[in-house]
GROMACS .gro file of C-alpha atoms in nm:
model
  370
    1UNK     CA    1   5.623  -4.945  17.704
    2UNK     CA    2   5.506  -4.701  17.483
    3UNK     CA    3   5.733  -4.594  17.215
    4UNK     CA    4   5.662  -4.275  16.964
    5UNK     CA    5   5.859  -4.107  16.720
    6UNK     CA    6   5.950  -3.741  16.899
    7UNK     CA    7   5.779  -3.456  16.720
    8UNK     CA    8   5.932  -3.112  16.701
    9UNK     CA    9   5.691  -2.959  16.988
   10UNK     CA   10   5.835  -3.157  17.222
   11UNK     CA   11   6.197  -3.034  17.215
   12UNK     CA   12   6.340  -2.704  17.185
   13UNK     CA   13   6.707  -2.570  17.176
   14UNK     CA   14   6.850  -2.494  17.489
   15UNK     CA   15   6.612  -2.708  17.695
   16UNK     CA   16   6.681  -3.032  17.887
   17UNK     CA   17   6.540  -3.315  17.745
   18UNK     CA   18   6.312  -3.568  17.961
   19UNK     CA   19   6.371  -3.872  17.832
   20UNK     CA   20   6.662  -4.092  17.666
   21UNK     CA   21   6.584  -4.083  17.310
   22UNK     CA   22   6.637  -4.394  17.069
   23UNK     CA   23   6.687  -4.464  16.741
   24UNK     CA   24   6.452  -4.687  16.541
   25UNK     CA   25   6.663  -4.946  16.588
   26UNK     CA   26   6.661  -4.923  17.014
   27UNK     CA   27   7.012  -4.810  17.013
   28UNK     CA   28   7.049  -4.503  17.247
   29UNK     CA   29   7.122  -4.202  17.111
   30UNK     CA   30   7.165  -3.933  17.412
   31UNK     CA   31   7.023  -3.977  17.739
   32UNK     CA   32   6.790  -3.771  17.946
   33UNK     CA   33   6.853  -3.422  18.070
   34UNK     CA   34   7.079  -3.369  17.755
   35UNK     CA   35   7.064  -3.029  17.594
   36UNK     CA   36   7.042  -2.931  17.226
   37UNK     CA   37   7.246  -2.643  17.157
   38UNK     CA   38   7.225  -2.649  16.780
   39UNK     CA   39   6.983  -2.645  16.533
   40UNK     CA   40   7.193  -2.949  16.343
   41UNK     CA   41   7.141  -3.122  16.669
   42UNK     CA   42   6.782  -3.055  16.742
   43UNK     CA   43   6.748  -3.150  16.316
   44UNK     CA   44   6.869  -3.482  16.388
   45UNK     CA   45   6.722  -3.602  16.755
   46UNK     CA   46   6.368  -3.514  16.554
   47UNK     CA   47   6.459  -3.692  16.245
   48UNK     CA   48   6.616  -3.995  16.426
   49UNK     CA   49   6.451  -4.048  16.789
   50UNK     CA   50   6.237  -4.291  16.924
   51UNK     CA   51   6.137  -4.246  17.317
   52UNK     CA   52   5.959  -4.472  17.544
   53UNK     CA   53   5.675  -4.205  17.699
   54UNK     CA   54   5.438  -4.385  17.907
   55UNK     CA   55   5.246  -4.087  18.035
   56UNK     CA   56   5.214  -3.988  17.668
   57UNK     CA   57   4.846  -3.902  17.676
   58UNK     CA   58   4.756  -3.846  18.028
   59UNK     CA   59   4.790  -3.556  18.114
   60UNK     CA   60   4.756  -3.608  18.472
   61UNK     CA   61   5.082  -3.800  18.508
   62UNK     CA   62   5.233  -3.506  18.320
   63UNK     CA   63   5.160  -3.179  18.547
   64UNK     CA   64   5.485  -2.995  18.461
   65UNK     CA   65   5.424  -3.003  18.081
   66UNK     CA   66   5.373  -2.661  17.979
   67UNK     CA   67   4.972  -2.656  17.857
   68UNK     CA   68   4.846  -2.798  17.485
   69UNK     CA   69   4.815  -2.506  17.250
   70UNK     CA   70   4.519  -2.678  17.119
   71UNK     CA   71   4.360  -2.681  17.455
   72UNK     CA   72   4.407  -2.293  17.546
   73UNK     CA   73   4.269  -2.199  17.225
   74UNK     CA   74   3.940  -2.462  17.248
   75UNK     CA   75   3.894  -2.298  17.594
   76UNK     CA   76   3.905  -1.911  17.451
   77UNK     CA   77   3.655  -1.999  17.173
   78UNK     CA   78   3.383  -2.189  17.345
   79UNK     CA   79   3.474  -1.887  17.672
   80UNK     CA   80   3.425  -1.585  17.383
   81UNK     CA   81   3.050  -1.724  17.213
   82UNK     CA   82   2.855  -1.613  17.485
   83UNK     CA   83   3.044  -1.303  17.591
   84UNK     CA   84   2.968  -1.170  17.191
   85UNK     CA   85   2.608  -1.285  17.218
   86UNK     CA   86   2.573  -1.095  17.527
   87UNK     CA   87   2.755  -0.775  17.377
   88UNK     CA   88   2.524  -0.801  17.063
   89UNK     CA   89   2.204  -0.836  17.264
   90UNK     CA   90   2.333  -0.484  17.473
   91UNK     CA   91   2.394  -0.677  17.829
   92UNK     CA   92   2.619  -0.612  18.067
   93UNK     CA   93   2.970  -0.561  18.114
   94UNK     CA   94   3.217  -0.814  17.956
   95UNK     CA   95   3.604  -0.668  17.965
   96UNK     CA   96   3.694  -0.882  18.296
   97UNK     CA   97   3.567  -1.225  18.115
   98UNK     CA   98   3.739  -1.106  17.751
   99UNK     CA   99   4.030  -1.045  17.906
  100UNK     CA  100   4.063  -1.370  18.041
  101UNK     CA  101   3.991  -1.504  17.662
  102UNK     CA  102   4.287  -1.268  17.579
  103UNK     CA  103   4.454  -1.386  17.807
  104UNK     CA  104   4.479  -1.742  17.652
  105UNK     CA  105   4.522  -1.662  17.365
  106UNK     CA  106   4.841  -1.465  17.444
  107UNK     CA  107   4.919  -1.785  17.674
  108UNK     CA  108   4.851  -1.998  17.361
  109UNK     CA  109   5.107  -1.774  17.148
  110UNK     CA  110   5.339  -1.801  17.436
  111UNK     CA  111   5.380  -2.175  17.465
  112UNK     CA  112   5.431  -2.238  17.083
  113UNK     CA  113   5.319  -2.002  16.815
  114UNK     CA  114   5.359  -2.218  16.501
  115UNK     CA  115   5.143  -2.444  16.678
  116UNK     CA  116   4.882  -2.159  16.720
  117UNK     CA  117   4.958  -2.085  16.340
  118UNK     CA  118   4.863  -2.428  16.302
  119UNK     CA  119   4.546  -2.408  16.432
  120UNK     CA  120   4.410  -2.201  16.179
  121UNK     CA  121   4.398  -2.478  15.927
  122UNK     CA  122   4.407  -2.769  16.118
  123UNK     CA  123   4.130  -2.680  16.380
  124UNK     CA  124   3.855  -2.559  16.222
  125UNK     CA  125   3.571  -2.771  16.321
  126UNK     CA  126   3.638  -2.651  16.720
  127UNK     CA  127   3.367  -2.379  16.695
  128UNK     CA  128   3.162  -2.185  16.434
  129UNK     CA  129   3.345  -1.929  16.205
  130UNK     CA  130   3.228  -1.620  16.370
  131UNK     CA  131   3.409  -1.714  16.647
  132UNK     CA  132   3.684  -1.894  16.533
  133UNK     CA  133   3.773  -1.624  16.235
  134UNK     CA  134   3.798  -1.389  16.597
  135UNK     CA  135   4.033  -1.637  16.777
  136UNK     CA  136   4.246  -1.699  16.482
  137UNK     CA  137   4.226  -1.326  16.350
  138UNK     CA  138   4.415  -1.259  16.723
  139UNK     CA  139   4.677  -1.534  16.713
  140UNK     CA  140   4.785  -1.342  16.368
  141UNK     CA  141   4.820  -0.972  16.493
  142UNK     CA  142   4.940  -1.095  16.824
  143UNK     CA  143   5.212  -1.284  16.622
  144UNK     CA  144   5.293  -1.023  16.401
  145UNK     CA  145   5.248  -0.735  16.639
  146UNK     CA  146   5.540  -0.878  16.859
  147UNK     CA  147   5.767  -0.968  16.587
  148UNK     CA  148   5.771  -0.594  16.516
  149UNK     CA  149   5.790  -0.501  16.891
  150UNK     CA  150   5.472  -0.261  16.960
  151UNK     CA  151   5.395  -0.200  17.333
  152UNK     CA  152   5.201  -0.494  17.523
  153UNK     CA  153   4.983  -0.267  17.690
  154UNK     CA  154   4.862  -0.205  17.270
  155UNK     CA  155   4.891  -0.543  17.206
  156UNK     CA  156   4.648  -0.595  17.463
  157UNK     CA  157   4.405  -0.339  17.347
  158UNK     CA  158   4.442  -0.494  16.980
  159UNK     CA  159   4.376  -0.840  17.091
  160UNK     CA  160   4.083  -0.767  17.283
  161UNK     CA  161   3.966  -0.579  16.908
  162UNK     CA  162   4.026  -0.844  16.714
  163UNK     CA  163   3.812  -1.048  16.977
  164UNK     CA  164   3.542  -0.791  16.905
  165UNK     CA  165   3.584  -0.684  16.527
  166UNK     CA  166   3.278  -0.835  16.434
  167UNK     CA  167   3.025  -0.788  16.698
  168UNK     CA  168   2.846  -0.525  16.482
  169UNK     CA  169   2.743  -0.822  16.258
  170UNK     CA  170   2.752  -1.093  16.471
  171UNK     CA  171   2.414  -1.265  16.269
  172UNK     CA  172   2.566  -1.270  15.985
  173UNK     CA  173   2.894  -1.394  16.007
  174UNK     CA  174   2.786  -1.752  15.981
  175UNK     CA  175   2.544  -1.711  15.670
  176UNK     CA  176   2.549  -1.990  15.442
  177UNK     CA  177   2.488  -1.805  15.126
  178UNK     CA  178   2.581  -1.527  14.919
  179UNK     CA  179   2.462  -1.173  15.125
  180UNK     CA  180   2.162  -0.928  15.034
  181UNK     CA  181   2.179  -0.607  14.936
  182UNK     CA  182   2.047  -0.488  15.261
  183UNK     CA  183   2.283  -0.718  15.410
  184UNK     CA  184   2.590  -0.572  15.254
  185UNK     CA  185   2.472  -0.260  15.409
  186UNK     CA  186   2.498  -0.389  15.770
  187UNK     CA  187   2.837  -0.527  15.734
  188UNK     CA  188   2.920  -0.180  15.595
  189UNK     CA  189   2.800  -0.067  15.936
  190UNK     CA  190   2.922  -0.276  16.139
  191UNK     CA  191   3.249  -0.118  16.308
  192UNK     CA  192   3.023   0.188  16.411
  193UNK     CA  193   2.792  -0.041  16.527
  194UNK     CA  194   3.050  -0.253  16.718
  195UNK     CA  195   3.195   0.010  16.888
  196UNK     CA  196   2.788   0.168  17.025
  197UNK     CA  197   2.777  -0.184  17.120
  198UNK     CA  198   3.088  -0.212  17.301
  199UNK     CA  199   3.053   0.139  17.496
  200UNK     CA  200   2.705  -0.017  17.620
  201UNK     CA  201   2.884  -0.306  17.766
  202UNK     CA  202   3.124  -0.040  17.928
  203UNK     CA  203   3.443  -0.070  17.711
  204UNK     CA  204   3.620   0.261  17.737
  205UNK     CA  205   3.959   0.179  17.556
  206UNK     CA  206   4.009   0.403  17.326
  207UNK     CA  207   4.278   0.211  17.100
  208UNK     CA  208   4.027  -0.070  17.177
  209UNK     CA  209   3.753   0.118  16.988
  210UNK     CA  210   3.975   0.277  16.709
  211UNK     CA  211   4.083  -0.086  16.614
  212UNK     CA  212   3.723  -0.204  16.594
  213UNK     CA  213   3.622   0.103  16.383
  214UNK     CA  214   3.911   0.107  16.142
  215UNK     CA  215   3.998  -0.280  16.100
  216UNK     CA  216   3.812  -0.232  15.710
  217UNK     CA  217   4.022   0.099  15.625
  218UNK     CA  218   4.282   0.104  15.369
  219UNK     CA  219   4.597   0.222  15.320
  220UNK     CA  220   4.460   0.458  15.003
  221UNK     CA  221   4.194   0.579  15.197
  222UNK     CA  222   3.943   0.320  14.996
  223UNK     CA  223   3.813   0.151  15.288
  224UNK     CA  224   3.548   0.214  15.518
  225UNK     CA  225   3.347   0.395  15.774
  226UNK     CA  226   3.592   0.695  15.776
  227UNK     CA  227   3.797   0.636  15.430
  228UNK     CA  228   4.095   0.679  15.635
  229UNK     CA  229   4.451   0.618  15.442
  230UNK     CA  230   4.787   0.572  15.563
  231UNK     CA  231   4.885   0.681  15.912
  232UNK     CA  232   4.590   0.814  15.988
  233UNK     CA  233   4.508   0.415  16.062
  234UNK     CA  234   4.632   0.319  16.388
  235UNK     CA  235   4.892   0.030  16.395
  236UNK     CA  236   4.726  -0.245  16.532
  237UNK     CA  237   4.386  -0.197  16.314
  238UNK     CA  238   4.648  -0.258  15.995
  239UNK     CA  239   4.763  -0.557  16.174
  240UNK     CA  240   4.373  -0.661  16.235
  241UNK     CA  241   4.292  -0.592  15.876
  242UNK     CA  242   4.616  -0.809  15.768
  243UNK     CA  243   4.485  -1.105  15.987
  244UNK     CA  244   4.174  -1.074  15.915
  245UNK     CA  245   4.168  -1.073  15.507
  246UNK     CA  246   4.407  -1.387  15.573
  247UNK     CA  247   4.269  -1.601  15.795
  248UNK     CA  248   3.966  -1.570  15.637
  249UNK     CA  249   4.083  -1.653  15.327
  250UNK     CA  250   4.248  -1.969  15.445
  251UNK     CA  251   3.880  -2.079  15.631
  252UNK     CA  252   3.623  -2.317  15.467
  253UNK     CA  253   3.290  -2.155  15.451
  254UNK     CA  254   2.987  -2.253  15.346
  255UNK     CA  255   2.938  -2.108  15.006
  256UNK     CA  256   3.331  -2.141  14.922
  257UNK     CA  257   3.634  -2.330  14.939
  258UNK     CA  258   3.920  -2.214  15.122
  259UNK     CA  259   4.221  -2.066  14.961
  260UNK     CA  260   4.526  -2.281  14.980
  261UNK     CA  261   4.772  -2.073  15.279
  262UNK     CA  262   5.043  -1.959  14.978
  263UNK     CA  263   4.785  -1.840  14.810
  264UNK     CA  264   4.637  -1.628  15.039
  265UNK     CA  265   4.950  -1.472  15.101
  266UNK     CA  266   5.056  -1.350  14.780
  267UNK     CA  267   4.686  -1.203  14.768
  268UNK     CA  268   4.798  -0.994  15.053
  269UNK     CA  269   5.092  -0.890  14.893
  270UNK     CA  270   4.937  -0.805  14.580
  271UNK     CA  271   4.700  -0.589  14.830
  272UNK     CA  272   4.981  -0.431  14.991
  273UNK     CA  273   5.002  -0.224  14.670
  274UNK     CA  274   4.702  -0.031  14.764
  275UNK     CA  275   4.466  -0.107  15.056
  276UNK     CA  276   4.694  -0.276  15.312
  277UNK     CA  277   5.051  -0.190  15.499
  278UNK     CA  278   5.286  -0.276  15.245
  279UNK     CA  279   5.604  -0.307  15.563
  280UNK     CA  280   5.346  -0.495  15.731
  281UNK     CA  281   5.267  -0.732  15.517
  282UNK     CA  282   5.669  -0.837  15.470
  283UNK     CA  283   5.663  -0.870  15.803
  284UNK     CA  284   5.325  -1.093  15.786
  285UNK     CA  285   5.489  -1.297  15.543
  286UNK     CA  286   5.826  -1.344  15.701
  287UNK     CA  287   5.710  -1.440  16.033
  288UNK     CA  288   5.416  -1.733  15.857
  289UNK     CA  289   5.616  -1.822  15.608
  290UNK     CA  290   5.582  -1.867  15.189
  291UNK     CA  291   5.474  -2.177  15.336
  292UNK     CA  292   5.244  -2.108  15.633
  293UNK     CA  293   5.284  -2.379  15.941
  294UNK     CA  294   5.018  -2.654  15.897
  295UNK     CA  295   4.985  -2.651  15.462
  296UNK     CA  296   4.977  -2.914  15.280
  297UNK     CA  297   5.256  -3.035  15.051
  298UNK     CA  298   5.419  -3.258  14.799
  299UNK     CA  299   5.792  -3.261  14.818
  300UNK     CA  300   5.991  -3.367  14.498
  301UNK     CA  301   6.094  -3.698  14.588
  302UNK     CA  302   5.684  -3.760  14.595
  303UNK     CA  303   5.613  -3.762  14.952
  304UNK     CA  304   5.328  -3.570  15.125
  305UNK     CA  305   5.300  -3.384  15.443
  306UNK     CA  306   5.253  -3.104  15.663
  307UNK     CA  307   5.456  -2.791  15.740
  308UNK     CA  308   5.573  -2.877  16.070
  309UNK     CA  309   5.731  -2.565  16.160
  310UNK     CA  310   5.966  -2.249  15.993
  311UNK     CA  311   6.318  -2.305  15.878
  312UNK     CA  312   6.619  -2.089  15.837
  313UNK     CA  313   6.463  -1.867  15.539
  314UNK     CA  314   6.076  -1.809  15.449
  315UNK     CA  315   6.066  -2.036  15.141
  316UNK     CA  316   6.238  -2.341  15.339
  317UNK     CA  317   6.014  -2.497  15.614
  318UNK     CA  318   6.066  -2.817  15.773
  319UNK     CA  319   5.757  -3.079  15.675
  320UNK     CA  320   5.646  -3.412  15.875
  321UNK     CA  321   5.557  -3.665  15.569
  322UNK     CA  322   5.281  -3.937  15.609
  323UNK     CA  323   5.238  -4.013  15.264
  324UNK     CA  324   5.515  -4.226  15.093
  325UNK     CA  325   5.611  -4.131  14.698
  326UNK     CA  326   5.400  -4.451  14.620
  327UNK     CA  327   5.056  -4.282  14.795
  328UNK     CA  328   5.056  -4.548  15.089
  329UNK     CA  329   5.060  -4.402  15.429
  330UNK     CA  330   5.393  -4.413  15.629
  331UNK     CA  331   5.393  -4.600  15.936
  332UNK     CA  332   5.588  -4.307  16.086
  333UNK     CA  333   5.589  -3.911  16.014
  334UNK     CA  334   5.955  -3.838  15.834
  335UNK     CA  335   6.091  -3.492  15.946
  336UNK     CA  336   6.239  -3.325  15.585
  337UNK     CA  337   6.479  -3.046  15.567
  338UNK     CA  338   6.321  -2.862  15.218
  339UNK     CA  339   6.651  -2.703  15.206
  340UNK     CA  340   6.794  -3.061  15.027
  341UNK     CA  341   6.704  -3.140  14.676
  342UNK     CA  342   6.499  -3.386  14.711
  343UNK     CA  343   6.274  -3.293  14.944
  344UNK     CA  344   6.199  -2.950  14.804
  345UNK     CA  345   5.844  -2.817  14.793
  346UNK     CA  346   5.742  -2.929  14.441
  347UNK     CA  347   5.363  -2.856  14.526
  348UNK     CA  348   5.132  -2.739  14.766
  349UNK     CA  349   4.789  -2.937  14.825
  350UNK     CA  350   4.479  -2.862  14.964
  351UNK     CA  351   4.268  -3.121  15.225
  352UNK     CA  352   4.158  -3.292  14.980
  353UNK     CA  353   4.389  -3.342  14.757
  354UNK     CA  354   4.569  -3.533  15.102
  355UNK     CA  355   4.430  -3.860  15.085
  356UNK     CA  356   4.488  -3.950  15.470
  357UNK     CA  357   4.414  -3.746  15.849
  358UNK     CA  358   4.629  -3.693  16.077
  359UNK     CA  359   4.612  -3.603  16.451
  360UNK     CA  360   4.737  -3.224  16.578
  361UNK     CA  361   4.998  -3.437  16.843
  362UNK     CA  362   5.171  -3.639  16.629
  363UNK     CA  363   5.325  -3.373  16.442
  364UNK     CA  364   5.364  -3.109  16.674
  365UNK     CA  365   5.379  -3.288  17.010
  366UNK     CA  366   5.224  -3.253  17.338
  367UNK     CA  367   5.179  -2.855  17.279
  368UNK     CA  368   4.854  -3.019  17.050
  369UNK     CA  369   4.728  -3.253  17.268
  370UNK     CA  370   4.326  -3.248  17.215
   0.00000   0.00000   0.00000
């Protein structure tokens, strides 16, 4: 028998559940194949059930699961390295294998974006930054790009840019210290660079290669190569540039610490005012949250957890505790409404001001499976 508390990846409205769920005391509380129709309902099955999973963590035993978030996006950043080595050192052609990598990360985005979202903070270590910032730049603008309903055939184009972006500067993305003067000057170049680069390796595209050379304009015409302002900036190199200035504000480098996620979003708003979409960024903002999925924070009654995933306004996300009000750590994650009194946001953390780890899966279910 092998009984775990049911995380909010593995359950969704309108979906027939697999199991009979328990509560903590074994009493059953609705059996398998029954159907959440409410959010009250779903609230309550997550905060209250127990299930006994055997096949848990083998996912052999568990074919028809749909596929581990986690897993699709590990696969698209160790399949992307060597197709941006290969572009920077002018090989051959690469759009068949990138759009494979685009095509998990759209399958990623698919199965559970807030788990994607997640991955930004809580996956770091799965691959250097200059690819990672790449994979997680993507997951942003793809989320975005569809809340606001732009053509797929352009969200393709602007996912396989933010895959590129960067490939202009590819040495220097995972520097360790503060850059030169002469190497300022090459990340100035490097969207006119990317794109030479990326018509050598045959990419023809052209909102492809417009997103690669505008992703650094802004919206009063202070950015660069062209100094291009307003609409003159094709749509999905805004949403680039909006991903991009977050997610790698929200990334650990070497010579910095990250910004904490709430942070990094009123940054971008306060940039909205001049270099970057100011409708855009609303939208940016509504669909991560005040409260991005996967930060850190203290709730009033004293416990700590994670933001396990959005709730009915921006400022009210639904958090997994681990940390009891005492600082011991919680036998079980507690699923808290932030919407109640007591378990409002008081305070958001960074890592390590959290004195405990978690695993991906035991928040957010089998859609983070390792």
């Amino acid at each position: 028998m092998t009984i775990r508390r049911l995380p909010y990846g593995d359950v969704r409205l309108g979906e027939l559940l697999p199991w009979d769920v328990c509560g903590d005391n074994g009493a059953l509380l609705v059996r398998k194949g029954y159907v959440p129709t409410s959010d009250g309902q779903l609230d309550a099955l997550v905060a209250r059930g127990f299930i006994d999973d055997p096949d848990y963590r083998d996912p052999v035993a568990a074919v028809a699961e749909p596929p581990s978030v986690v897993r699709l996006l590990n696969q698209a950043l160790t399949a992307l390295e060597p197709l941006l080595q290969r572009i920077a050192a002018g090989g051959g052609a690469v759009q068949a294998e990138l759009e494979q990598v685009a095509a998990l990360v759209r399958a990623a985005v698919d199965v559970n974006p807030e788990v994607a979202a997640a991955c930004i903070l809580h996956n770091q270590q799965a691959a250097s930054y200059t690819v990672r910032h790449c994979i997680d730049t993507a997951v942003v603008a793809l989320i975005v790009a569809r809340a606001i309903k732009r053509e797929p055939a352009e969200q393709q184009s602007m996912l396989l840019a933010a895959l590129t972006m960067n490939v202009g500067m590819l040495q220097l993305q995972d520097e360790r210290g503060l850059l030169t003067d002469a190497e300022r000057s090459l990340v100035r170049a490097h969207p006119e660079r990317g794109i030479a680069l990326l018509r050598q390796a045959g990419v023809q595209d052209p909102v492809w290669l417009d997103c690669v050379l505008a992703h650094h304009e802004n919206e009063d015409g202070s950015g660069y190569p062209r100094g291009l302002a307003g609409d003159a900036i094709p749509c999905p190199a805004k949403l680039i540039a909006l991903a991009d200035r977050y997610c790698a504000r929200v990334s650990t480098r070497p010579y910095r610490k990250p910004m904490l996620p709430n942070a990094a979003l009123r940054d971008i708003l306060l940039e909205a005012r001049h270099a970057l979409d100011a409708q855009l960024g609303a939208v940016l903002i509504r669909e991560l949250g005040i409260y991005p999925i996967g930060t850190y924070v203290r709730l009033l009654n004293g416990e700590v957890g994670v933001v396990a995933r959005k709730g009915l306004n921006s400022t009210t996300p639904y958090v997994q505790t681990f940390i009891g009000p005492r600082g011991a750590k919680l036998d079980v994650f507690l699923q808290r409404d932030t919407r109640a009194d007591l378990s409002a946001i008081r305070d958001v953390l960074s890592a390590e001001q959290v004195d405990a780890t978690f695993r991906m899966d035991q928040v957010w279910g089998r859609a983070a499976l390792p």
